[in-house]
Coordinates of C-alpha atoms and ligand atoms in Angstrom, one line a residue:
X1 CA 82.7 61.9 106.1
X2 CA 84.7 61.6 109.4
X3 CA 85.4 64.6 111.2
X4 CA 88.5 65.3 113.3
X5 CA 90.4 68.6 114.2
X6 CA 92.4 70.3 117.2
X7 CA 91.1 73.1 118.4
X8 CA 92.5 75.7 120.9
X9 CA 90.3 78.3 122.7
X10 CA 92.2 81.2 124.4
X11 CA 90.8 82.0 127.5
X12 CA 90.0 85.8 127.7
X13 CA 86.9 87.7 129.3
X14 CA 84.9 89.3 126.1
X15 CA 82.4 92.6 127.7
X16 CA 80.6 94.2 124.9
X17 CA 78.4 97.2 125.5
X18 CA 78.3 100.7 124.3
X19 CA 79.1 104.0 126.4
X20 CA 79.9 101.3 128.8
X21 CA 84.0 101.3 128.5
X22 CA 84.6 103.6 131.6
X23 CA 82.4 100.7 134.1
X24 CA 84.0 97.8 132.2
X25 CA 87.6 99.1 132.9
X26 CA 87.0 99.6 136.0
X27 CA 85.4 96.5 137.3
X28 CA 88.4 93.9 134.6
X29 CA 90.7 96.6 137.2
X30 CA 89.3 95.8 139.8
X31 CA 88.8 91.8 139.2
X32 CA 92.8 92.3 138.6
X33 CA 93.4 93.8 142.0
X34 CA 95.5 96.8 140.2
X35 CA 96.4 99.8 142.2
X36 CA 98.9 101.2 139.9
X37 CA 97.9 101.2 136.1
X38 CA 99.8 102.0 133.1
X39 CA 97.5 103.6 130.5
X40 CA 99.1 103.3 126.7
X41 CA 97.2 104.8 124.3
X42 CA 98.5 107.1 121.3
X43 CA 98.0 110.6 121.1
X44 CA 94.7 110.6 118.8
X45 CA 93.3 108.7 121.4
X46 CA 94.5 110.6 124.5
X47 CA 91.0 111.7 124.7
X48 CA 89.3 108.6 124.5
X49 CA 91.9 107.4 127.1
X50 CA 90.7 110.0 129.4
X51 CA 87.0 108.7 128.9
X52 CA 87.4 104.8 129.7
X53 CA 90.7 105.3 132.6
X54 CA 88.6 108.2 134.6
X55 CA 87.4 105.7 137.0
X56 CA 91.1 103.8 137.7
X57 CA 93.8 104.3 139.3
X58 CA 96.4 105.7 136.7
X59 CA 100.2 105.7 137.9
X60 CA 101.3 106.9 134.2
X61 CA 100.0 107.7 130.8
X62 CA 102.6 106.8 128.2
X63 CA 101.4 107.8 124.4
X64 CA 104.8 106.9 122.8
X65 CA 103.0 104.6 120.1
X66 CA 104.4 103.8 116.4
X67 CA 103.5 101.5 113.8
X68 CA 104.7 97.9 113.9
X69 CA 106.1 98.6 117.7
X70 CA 109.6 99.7 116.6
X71 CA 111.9 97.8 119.2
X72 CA 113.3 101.1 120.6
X73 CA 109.6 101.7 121.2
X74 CA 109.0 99.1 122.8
X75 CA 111.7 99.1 125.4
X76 CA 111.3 102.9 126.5
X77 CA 107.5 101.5 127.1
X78 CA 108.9 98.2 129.3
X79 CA 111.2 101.0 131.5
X80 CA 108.4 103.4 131.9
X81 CA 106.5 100.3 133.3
X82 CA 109.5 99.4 135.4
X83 CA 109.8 102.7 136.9
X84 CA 106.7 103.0 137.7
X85 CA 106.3 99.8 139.1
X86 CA 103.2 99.0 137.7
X87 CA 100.5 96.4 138.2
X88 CA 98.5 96.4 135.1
X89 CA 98.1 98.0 131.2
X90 CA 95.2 99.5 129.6
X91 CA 95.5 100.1 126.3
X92 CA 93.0 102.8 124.6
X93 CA 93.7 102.3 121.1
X94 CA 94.4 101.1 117.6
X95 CA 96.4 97.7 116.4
X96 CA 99.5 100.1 116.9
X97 CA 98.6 100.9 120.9
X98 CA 97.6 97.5 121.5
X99 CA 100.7 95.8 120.0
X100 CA 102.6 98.1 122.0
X101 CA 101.0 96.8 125.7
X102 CA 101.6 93.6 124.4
X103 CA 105.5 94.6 124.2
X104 CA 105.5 95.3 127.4
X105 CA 103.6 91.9 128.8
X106 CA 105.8 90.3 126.8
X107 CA 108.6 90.5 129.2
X108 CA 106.8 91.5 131.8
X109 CA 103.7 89.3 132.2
X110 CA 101.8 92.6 133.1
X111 CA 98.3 91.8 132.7
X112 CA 96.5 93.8 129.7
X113 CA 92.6 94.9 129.3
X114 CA 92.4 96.1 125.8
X115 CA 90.0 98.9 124.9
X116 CA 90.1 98.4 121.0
X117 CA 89.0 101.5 119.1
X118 CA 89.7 100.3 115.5
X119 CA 88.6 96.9 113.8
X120 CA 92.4 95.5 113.6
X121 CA 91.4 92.9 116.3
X122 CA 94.8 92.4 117.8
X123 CA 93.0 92.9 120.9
X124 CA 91.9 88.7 120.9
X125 CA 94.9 87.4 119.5
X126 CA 98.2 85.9 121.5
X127 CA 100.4 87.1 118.6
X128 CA 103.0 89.8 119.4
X129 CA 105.2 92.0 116.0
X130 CA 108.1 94.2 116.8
X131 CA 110.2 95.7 114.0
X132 CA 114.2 96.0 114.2
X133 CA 115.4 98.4 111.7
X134 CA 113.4 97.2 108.0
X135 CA 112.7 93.8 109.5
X136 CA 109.3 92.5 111.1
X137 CA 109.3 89.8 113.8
X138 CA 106.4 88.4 115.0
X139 CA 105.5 85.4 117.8
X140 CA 102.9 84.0 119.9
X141 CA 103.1 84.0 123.2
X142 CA 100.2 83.7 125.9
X143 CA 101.7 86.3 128.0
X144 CA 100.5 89.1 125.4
X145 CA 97.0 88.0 125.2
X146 CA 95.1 91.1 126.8
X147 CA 93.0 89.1 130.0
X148 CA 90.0 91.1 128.9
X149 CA 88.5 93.4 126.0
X150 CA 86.4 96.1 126.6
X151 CA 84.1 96.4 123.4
X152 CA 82.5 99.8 123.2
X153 CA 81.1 100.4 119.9
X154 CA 81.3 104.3 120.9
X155 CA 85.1 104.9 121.0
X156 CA 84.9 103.8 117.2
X157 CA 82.4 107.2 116.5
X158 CA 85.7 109.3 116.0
X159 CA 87.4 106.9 113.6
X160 CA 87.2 108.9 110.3
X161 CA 85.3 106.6 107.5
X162 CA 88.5 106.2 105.5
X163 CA 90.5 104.5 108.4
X164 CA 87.2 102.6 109.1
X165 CA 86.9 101.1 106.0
X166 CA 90.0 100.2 105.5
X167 CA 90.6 98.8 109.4
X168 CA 86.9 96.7 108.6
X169 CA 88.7 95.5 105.2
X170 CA 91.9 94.0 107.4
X171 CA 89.0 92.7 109.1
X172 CA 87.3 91.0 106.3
X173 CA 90.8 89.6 105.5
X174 CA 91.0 87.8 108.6
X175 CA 88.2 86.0 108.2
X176 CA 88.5 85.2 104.4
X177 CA 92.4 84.2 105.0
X178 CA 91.1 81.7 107.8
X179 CA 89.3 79.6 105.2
X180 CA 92.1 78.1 104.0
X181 CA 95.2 79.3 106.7
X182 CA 97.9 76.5 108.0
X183 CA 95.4 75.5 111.3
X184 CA 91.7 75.7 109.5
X185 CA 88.9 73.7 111.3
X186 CA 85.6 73.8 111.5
X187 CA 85.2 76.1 114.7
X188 CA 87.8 78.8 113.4
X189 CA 85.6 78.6 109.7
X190 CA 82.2 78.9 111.5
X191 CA 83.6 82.5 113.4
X192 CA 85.1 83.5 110.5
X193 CA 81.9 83.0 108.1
X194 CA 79.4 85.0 110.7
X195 CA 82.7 88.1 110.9
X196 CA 82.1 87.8 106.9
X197 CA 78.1 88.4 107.7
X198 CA 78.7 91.0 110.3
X199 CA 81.1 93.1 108.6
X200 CA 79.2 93.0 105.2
X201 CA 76.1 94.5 107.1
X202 CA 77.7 96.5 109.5
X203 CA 80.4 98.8 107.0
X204 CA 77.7 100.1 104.7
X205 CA 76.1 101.4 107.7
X206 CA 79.2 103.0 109.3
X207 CA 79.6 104.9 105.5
X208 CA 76.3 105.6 105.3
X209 CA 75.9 106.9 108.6
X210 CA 79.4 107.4 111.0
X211 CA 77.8 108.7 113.8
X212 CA 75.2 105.9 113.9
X213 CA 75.6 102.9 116.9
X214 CA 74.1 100.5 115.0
X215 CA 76.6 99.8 112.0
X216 CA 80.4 100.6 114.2
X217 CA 78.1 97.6 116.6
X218 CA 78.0 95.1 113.8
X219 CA 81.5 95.9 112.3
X220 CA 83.0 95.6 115.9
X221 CA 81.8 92.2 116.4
X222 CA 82.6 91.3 113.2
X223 CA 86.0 92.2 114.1
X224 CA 86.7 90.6 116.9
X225 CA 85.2 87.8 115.5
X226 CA 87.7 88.1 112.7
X227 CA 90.4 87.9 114.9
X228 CA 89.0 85.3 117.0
X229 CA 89.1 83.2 113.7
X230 CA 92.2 84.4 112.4
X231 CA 94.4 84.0 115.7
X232 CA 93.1 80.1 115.6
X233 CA 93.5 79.8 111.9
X234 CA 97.0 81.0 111.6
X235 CA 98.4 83.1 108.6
X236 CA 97.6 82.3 105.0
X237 CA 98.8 83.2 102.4
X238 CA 96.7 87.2 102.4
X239 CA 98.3 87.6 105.5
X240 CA 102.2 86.2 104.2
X241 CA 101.8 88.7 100.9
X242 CA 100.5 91.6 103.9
X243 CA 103.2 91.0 106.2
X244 CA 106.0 91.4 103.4
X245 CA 104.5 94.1 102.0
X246 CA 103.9 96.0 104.8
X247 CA 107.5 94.7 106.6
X248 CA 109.7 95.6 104.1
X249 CA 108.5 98.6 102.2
X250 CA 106.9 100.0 105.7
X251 CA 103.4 100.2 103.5
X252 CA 100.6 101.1 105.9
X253 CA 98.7 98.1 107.7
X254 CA 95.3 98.1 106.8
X255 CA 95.1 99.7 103.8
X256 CA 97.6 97.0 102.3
X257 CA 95.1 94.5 103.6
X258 CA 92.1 96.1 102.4
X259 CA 93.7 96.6 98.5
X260 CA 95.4 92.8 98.2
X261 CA 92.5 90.8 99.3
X262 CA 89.9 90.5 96.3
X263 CA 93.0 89.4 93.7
X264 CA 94.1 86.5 96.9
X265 CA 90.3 85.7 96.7
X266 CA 90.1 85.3 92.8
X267 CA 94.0 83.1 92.8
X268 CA 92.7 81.1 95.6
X269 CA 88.7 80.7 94.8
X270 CA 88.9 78.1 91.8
X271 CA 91.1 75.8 94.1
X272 CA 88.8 75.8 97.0
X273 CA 85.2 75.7 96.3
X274 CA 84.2 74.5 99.8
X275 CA 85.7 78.2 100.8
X276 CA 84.3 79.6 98.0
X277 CA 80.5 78.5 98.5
X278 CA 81.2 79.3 102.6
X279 CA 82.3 83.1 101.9
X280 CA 80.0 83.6 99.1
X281 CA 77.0 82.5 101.3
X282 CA 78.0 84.6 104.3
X283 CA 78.3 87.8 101.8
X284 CA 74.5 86.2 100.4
X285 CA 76.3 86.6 97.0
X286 CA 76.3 83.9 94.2
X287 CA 80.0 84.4 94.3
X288 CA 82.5 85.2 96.9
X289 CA 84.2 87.0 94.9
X290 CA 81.1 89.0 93.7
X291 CA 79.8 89.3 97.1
X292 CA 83.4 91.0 98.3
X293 CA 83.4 93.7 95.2
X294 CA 79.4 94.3 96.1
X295 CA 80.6 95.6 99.3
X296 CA 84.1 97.0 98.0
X297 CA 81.9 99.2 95.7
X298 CA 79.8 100.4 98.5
X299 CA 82.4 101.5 100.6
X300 CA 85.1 103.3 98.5
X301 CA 87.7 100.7 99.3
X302 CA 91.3 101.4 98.8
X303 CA 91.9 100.1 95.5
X304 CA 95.7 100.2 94.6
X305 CA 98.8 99.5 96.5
X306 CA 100.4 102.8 94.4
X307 CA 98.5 105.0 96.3
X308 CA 100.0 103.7 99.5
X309 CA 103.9 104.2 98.5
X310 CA 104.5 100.8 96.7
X311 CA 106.7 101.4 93.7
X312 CA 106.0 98.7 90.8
X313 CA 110.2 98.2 90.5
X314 CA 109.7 96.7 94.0
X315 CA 107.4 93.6 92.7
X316 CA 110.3 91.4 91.7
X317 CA 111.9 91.4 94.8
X318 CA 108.7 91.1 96.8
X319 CA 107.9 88.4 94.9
X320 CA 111.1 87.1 95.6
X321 CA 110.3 87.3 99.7
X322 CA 106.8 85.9 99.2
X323 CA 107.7 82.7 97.5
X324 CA 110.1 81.9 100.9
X325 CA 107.0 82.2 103.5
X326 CA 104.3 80.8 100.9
X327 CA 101.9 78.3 102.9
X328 CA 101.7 74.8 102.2
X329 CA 98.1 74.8 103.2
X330 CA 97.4 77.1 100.1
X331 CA 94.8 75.9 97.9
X332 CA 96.3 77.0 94.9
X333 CA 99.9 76.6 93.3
X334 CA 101.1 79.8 93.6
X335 CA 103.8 80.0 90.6
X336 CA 106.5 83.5 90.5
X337 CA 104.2 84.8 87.9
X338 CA 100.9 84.0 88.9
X339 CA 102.2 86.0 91.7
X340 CA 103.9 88.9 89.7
X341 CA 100.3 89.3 88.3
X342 CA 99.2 89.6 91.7
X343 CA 101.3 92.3 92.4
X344 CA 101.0 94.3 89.4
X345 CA 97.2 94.0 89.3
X346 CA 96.9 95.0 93.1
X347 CA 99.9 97.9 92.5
X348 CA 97.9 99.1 89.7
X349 CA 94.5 98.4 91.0
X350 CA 93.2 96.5 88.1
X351 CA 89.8 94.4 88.1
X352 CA 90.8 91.1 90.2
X353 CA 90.2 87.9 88.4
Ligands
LIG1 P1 96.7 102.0 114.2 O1 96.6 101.5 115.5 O2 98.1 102.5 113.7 O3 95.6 103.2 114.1 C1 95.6 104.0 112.9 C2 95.4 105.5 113.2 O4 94.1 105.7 113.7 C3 96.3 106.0 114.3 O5 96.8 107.3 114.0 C4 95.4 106.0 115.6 O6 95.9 106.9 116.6 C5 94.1 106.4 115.0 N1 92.9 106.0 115.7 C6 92.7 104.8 116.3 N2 91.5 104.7 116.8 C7 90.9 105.9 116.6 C8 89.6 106.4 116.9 N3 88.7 105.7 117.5 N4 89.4 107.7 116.6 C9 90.3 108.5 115.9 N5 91.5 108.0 115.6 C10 91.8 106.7 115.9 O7 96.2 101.0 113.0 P2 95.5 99.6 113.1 O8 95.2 99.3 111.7 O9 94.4 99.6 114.1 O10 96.6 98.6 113.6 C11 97.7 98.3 112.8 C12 98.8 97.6 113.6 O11 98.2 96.5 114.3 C13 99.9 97.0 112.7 O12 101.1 97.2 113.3 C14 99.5 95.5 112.7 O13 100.6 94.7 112.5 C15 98.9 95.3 114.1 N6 98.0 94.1 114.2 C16 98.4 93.1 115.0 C17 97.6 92.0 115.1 C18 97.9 90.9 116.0 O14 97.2 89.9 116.1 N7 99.1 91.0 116.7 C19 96.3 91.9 114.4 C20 96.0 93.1 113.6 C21 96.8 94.1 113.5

């Protein structure tokens, strides 16, 4: 069979080493030629901030970080840059701190070196989100993709194993979704399959051990592999249900990712056995979907969208909003109540099949 595909590759310097964050931020500052940075980072990671800036020259540490980057958020951000007259961001952080430096280079064009310290992987994506009252906005842009990521498996020590887990299972989700998003191709599926490997190996060993190197090394590479994948791939339809879930009923991130991926697995697994054999391999499962509960089971993963404040009266009208953003790349017809049984099962937290 013929092969042909467009792939884009987004240019961004990619240093992975850890206790090494303080050198690596120094020297991407220094490649910049930055003499007056902004550090963004949230309060729980003020002290990780500390750690990685201590060697650059801060103008202004701004930890005014919420959640899907509120646009009131971001513009009190984009004047503290202004009056500071800044020449570069480093973000110390989360999904949430990283979104919110690439707020600011949005309009800016402020350079960014990301110091990710959770597994969300916006770190290697152009994709900006701001929120505007209930409503979620998001856009690509090459402006917002950080120049450089800083990869220090050591920042993630203090990341307490709940938040891990469910940060590695948005993770996951970015790599399964990818099999079968809008813009799949054979490079994206390739990065996505070896985040699949990486993350099953590396999790069990960040529960069975948090303080250990060896497991937050294999999960973080799995991550930004994830996103790597993901950011190429485009949204499917995991990322559509996510994105209304978490947009309109303000549901947190990765938890909501971590809950609704095995029952989009099971709907979409029968309709794409290419996928299906790919992710099952790269779990070394004899099913994909077997080889995602294997490591579900061994990690405690969240398990119903009631324990993270979705009500079951809201499923019709979510529902409702999914059906408008469903992919046409899907594998499977998605009908209203195939996707009703989604929702329940995933509210409720029943076995996915
Ligand atoms: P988060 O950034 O909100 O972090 C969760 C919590 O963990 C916060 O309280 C944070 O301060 C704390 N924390 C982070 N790192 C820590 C550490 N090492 N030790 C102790 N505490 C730590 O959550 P998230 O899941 O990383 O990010 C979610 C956000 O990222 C969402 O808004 C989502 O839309 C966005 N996101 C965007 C993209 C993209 O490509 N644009 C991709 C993934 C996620």
């Amino acid at each position: 069979m013929s092969m042909r595909f467009e792939h884009e590759t987004l240019g961004q310097r990619v240093r992975f080493a850890s206790d090494a964050a303080a050198e690596g931020v120094r020297e991407e500052i220094a490649l910049l030629g930055a003499t007056k940075v902004m550090v963004i980072a949230a309060a729980a990671e003020a002290d990780l901030a500390k750690r990685v800036t201590a060697d650059v020259p801060v103008a202004l540490i701004h930890d005014d970080v919420v959640m899907h980057v509120p646009v009131p958020v971001a513009e009190r951000a984009r004047a503290a840059a202004a009056a500071h007259d800044v020449d570069a961001i480093v973000s110390v952080g989360g999904g949430s701190t990283t979104g919110l430096a690439k707020a600011v280079a949005l309009t800016s064009g402020l350079p960014v070196v990301a110091v990710p310290t959770t597994y969300a992987g916006s770190e290697a994506t152009n994709v900006w989100g701001l929120t505007e009252g209930a409503r979620k906005t998001t856009g690509v842009d090459p402006r917002v993709l950080p120049r450089a990521v800083v990869y220090d498996a050591g920042l993630m020590l203090s990341l307490p194993v709940d938040l891990s887990v469910a940060s590695g299972l948005n993770a996951l989700a970015h790599c399964v979704d990818s099999m079968w998003a809008p813009s799949a191709d054979p490079i994206n599926t390739a990065l996505a399959a070896e985040g699949i490997r990486a993350l099953d190996a590396g999790l069990p060993l960040v529960v069975a051990d948090p303080e250990g190197l060896p497991g937050r090394e294999q999960s973080l590479y799995g991550a930004y592999l994830s996103a790597v994948a993901f950011a190429s791939a485009g949204s499917g339809l995991h990322h559509k249900i996510c994105h209304v879930l978490g947009g309109r009923y303000d549901l947190p991130h990765a938890p909501v990712h971590a809950v609704v991926l095995p029952y989009v697995l099971a709907l979409n697994a029968p309709a794409a056995p290419a996928a299906e054999r790919r992710i099952a391999a790269a779990f070394g499962s004899a099913t994909a979907l077997g080889g995602m509960q294997a490591l579900r089971q061994r990690i405690n993963a969240p398990m119903a969208l009631r324990d993270y404040g979705f009500e079951e009266s809201q499923i019709p009208d979510a529902v409702e909003a999914i059906l408008l953003v469903m992919p046409e790349s899907n594998p499977a017809n998605v009908t209203p109540d195939e996707l009703t049984r989604l929702l329940r099962s995933a509210w409720e937290g029943a076995e996915p099949r």
